[in-house]
Coordinates of N, CA and C in Angstrom, one line a residue:
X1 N 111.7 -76.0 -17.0 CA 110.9 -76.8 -16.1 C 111.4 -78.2 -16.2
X2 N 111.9 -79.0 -15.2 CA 112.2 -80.4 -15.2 C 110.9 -81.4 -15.1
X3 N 111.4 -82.2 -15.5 CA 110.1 -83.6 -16.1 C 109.5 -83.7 -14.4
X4 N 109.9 -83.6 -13.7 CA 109.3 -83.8 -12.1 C 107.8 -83.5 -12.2
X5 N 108.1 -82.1 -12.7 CA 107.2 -81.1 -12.2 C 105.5 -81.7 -12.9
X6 N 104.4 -81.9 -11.9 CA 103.3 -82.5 -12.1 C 102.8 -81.5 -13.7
X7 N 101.7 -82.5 -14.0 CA 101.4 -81.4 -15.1 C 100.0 -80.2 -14.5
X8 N 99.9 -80.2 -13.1 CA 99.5 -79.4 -12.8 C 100.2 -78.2 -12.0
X9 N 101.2 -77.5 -11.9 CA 102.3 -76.8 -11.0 C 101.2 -76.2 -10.0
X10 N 101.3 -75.6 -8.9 CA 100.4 -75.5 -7.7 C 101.0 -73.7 -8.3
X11 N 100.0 -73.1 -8.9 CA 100.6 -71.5 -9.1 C 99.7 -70.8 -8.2
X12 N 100.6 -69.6 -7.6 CA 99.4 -69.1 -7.0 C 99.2 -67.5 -7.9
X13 N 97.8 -66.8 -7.8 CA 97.4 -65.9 -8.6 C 97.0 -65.0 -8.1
X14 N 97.4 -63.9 -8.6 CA 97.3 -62.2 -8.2 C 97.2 -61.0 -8.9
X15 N 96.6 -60.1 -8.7 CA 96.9 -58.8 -9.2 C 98.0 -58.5 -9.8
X16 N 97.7 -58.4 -11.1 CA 99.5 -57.9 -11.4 C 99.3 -55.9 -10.9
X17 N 100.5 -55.5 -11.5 CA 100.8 -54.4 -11.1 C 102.0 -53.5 -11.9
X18 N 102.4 -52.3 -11.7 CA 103.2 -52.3 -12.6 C 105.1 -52.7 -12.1
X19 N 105.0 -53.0 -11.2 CA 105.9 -53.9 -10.9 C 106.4 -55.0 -11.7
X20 N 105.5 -55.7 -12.4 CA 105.5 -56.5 -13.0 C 105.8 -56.3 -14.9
X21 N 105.9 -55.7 -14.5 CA 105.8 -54.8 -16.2 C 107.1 -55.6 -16.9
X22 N 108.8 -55.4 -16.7 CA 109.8 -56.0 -17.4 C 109.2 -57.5 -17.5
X23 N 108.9 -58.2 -16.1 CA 108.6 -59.9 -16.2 C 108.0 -60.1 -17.7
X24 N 106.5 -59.4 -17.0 CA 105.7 -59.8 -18.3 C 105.8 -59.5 -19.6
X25 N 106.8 -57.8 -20.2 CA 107.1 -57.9 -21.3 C 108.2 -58.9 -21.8
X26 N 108.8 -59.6 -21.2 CA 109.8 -60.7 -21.5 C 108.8 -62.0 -21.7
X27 N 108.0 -62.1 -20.8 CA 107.2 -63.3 -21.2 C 106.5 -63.0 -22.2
X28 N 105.7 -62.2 -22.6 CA 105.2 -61.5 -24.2 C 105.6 -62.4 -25.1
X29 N 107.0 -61.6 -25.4 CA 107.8 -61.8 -26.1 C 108.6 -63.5 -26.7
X30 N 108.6 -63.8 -25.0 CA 109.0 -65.0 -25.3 C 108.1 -66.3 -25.6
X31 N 106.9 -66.0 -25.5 CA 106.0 -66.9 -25.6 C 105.8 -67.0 -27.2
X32 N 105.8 -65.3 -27.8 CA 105.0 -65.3 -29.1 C 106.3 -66.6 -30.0
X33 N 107.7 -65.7 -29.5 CA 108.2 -66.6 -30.2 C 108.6 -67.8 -30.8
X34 N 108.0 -68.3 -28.9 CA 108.4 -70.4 -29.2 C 107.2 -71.1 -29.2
X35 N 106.1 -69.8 -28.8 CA 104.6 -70.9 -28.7 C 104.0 -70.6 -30.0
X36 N 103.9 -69.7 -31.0 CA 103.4 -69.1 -31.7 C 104.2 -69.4 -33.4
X37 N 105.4 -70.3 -33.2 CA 106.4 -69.8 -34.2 C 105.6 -71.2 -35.3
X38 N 105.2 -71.9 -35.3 CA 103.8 -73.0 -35.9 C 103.3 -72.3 -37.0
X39 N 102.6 -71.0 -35.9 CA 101.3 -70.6 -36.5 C 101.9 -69.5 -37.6
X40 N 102.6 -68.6 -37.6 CA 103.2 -68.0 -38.3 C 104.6 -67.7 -38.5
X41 N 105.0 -67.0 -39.4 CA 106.4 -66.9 -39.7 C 107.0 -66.0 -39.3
X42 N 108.6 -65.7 -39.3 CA 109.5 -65.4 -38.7 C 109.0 -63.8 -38.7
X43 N 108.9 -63.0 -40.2 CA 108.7 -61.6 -39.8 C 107.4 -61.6 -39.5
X44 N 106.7 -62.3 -39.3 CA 105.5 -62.1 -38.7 C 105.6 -62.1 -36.7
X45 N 106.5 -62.5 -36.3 CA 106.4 -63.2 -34.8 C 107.1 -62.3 -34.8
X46 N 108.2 -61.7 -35.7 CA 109.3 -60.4 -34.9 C 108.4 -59.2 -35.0
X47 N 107.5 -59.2 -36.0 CA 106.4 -57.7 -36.0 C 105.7 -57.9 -34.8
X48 N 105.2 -58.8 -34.3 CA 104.1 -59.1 -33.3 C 105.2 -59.1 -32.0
X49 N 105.9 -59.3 -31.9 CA 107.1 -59.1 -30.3 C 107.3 -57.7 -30.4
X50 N 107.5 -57.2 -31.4 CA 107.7 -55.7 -31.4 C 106.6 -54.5 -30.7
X51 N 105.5 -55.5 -30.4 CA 104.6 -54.6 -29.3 C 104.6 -54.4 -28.1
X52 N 106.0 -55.0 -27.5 CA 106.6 -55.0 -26.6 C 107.2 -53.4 -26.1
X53 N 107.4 -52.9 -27.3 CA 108.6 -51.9 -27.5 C 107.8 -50.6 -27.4
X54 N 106.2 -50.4 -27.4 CA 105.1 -49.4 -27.3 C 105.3 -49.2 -25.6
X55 N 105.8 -48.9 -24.9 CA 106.0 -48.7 -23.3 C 104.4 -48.2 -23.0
X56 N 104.1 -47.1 -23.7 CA 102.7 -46.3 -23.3 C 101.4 -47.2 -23.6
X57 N 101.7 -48.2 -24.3 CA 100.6 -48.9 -24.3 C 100.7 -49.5 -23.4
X58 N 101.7 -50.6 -23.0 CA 101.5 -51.5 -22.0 C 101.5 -50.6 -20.2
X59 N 102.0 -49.5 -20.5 CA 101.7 -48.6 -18.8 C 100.0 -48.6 -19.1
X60 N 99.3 -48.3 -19.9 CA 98.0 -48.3 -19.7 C 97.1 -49.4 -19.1
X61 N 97.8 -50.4 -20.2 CA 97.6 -52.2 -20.5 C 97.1 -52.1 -18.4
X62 N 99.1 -51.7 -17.8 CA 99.1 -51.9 -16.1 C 97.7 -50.9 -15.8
X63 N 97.9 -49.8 -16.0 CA 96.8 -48.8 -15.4 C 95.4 -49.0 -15.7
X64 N 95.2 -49.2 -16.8 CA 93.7 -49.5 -16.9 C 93.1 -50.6 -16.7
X65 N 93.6 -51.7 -16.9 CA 93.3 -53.2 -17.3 C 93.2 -54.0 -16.2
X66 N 91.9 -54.6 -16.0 CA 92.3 -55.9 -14.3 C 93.0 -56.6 -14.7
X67 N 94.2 -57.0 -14.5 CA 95.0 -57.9 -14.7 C 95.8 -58.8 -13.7
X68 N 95.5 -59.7 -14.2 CA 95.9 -61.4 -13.2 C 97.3 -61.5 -13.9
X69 N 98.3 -62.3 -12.8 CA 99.7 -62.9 -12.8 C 99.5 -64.4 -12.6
X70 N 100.2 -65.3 -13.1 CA 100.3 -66.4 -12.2 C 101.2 -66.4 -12.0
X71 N 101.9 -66.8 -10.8 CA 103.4 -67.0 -9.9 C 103.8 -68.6 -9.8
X72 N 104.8 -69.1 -10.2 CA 104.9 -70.4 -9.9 C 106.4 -70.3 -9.3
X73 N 107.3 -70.4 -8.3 CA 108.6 -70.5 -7.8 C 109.0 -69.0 -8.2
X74 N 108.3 -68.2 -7.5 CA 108.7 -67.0 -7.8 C 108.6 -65.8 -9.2
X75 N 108.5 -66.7 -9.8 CA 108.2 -66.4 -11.5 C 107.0 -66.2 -12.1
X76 N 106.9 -64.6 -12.8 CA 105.2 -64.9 -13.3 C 105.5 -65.9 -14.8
X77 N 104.4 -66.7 -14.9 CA 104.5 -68.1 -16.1 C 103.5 -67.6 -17.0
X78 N 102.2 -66.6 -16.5 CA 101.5 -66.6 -17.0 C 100.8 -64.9 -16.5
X79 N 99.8 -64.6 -17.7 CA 99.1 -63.6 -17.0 C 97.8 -63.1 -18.4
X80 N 96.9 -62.6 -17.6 CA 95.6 -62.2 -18.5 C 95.5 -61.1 -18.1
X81 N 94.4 -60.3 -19.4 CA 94.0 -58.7 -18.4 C 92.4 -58.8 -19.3
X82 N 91.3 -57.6 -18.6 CA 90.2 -57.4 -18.8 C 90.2 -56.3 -19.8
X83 N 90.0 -55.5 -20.3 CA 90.0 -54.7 -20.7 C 88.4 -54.2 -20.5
X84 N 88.0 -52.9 -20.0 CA 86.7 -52.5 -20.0 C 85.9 -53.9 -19.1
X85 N 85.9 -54.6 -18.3 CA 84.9 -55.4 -18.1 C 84.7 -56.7 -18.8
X86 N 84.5 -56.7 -20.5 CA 84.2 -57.0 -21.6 C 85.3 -57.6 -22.4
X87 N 86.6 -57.5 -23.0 CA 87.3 -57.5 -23.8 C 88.6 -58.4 -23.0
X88 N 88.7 -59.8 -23.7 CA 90.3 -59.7 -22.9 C 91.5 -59.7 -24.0
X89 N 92.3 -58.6 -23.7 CA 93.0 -58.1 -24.7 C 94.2 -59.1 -24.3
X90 N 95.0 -59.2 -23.5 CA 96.0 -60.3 -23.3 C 95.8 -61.8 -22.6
X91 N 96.0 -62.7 -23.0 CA 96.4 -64.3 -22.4 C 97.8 -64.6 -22.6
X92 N 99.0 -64.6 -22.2 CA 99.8 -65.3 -22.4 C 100.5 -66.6 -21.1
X93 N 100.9 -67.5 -21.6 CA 101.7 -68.4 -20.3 C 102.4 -68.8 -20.9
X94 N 103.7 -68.5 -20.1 CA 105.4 -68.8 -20.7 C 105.7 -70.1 -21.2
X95 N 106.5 -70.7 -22.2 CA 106.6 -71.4 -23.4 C 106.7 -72.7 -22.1
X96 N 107.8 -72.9 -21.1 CA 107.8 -74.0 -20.6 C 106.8 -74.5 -19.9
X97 N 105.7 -73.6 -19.6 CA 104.3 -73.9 -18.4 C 103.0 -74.3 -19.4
X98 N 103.2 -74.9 -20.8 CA 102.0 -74.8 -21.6 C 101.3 -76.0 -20.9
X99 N 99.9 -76.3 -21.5 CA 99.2 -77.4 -20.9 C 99.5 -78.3 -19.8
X100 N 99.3 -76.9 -18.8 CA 99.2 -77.0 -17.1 C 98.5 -77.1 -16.8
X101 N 97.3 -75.8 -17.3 CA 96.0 -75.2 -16.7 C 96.4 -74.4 -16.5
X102 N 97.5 -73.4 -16.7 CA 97.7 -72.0 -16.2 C 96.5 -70.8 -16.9
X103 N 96.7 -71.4 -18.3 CA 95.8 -70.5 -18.8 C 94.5 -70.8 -18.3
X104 N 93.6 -71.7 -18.3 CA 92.5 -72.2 -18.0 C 92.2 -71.1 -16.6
X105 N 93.2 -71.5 -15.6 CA 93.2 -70.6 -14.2 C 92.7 -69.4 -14.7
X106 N 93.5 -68.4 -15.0 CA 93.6 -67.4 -15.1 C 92.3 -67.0 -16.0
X107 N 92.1 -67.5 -17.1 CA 90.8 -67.3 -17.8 C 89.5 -67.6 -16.8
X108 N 89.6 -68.7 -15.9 CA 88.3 -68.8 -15.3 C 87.9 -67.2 -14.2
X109 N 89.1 -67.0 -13.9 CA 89.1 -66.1 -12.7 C 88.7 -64.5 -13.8
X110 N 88.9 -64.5 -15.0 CA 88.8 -63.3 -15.5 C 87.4 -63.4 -15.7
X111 N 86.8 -64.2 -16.5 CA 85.2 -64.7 -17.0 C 84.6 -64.0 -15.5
X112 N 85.1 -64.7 -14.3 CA 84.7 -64.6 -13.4 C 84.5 -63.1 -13.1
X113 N 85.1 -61.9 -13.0 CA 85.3 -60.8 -12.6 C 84.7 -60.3 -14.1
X114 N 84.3 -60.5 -14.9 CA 83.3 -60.4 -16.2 C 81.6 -59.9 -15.5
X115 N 81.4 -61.7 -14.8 CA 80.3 -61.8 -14.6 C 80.0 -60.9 -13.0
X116 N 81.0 -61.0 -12.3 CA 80.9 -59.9 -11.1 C 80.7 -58.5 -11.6
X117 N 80.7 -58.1 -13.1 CA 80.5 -56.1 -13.4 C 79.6 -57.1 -14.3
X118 N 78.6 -58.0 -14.3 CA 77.6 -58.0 -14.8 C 77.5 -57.9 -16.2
X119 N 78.6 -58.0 -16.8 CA 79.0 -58.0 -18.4 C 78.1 -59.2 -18.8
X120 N 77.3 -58.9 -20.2 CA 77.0 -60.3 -21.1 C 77.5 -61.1 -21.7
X121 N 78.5 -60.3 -22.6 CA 79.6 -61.2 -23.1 C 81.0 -61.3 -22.8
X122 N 81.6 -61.8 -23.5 CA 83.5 -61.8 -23.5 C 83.6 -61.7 -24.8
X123 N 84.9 -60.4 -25.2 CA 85.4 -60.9 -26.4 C 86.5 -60.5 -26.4
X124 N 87.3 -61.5 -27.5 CA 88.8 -61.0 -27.4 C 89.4 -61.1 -29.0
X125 N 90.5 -60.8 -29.5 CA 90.8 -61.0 -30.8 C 92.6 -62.5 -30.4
X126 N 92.2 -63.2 -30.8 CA 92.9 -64.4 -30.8 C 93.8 -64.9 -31.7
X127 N 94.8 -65.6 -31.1 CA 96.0 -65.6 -32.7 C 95.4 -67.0 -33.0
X128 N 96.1 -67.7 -34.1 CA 95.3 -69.1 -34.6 C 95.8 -69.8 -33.7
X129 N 97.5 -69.9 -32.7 CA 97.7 -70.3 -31.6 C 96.7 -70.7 -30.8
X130 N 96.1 -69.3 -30.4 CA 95.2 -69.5 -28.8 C 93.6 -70.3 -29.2
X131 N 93.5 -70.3 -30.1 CA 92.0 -70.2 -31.1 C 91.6 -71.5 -30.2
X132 N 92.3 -72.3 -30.1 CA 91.8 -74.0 -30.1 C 91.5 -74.0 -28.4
X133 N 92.7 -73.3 -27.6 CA 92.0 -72.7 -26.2 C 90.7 -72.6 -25.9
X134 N 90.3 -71.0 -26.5 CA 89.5 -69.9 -26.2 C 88.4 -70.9 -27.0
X135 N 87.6 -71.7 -27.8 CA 86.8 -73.0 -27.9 C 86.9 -73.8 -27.0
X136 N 87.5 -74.1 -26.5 CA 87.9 -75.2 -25.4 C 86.6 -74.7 -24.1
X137 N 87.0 -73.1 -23.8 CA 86.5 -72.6 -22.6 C 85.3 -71.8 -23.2
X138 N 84.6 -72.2 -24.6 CA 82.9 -71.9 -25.0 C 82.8 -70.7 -25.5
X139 N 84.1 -70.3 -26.4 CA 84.1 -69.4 -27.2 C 83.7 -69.5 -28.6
X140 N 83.0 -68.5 -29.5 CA 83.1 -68.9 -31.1 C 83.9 -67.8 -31.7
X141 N 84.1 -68.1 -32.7 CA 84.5 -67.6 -34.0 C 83.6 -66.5 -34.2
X142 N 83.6 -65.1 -35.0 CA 82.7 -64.2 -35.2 C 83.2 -64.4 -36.9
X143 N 84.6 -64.2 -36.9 CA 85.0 -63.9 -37.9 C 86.9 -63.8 -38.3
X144 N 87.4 -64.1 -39.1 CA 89.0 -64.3 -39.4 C 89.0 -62.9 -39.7
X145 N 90.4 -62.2 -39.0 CA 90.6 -61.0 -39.3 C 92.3 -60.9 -40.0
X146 N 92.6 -59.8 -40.6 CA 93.6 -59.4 -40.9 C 94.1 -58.7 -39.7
X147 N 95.2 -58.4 -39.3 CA 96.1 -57.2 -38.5 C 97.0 -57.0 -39.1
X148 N 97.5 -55.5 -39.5 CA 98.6 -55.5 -40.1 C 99.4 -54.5 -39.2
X149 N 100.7 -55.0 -38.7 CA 101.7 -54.9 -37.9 C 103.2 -54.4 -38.4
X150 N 103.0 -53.1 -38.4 CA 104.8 -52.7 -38.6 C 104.5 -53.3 -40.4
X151 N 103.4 -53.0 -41.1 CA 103.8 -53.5 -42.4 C 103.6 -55.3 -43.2
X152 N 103.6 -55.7 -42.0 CA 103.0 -56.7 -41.9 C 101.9 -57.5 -41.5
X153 N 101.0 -58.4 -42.7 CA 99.4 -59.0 -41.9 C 99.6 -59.9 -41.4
X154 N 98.9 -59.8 -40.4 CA 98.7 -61.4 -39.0 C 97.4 -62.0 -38.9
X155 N 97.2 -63.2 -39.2 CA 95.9 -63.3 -39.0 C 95.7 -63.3 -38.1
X156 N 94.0 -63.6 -37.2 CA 93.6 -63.8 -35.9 C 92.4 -63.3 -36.0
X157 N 91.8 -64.2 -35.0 CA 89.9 -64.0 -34.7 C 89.2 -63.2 -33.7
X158 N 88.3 -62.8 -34.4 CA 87.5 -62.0 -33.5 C 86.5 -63.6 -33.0
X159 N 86.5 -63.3 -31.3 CA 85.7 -64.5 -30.5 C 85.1 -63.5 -29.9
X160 N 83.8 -64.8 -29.7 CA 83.3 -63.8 -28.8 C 82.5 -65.2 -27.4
X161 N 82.6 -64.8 -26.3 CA 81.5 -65.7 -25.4 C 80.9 -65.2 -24.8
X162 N 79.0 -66.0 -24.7 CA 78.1 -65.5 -24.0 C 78.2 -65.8 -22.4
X163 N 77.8 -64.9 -21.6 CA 78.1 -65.4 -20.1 C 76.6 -65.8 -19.5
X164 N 76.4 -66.4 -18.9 CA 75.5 -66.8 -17.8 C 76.1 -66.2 -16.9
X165 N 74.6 -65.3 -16.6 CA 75.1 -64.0 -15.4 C 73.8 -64.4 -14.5

């Protein structure tokens, strides 16, 4: 992204699909590595990209999951999914698009289709990356968890937010 570009990019947002499947496992991947590389270390970010490489999970991820794209010049930058109504199991937006609003977008519009199936709460499990986000948009802390990944532990929180429905 060149310095031009406002810090709001004008993205537009959609249904992802399985169309979208190689985009977004590349963006996965590339996010954990250059947005995430802070928060944890090397074999940690290569265990955690490595869930890229589960195909059957993420065909589900497409099949089951409402899931939003953002598109900015053709490119998804960003994307979220629902899991059950309740759960959002993915947020990521690509390493050059950070503090845009992409995420913000895309989270309001999920919360939103939350409160449209009448759900109470939101919860998601969050890396210490996204933590300061997912507060941002009126989430708490439940509790610090372990994940252990290919042999390796990752930390990350269980959040949870209440909805006004």
């Amino acid at each position: 992204m060149n310095s031009n570009t406002s810090n709001n990019p004008k993205v537009s947002i959609r249904n992802g699909n399985k169309n979208d499947l190689n985009e977004i496992l590349l963006l996965f991947q590339e996010t954990i590595g250059n947005v995430c590389k802070n928060d944890y270390t090397h074999d940690q970010l290569e265990a955690w990209k490595s869930g890229a490489e589960n195909k059957e999970r993420w065909e589900k991820v497409i099949g089951d999951q409402f899931i939003l794209v953002a598109i900015y010049n053709h490119q998804i930058v960003g994307f979220c999914t629902l899991e059950k109504g309740d759960y959002i199991d993915l947020l990521f937006v690509h390493k050059d698009y950070q503090h845009k609003g992409i995420a913000s977008q895309l989270y309001h519009l999920i919360e939103k289709e939350a409160v449209r199936q009448n759900k109470k709460y939101l919860t998601a499990d969050v890396s210490k990356t996204a933590k300061s986000f997912f507060e941002r948009v009126g989430f708490e802390v439940i509790r610090e968890q372990t994940v252990n990944v290919k042999g390796i532990d990752l930390t990350n929180y269980k959040m949870e937010k209440e909805l006004i429905l």
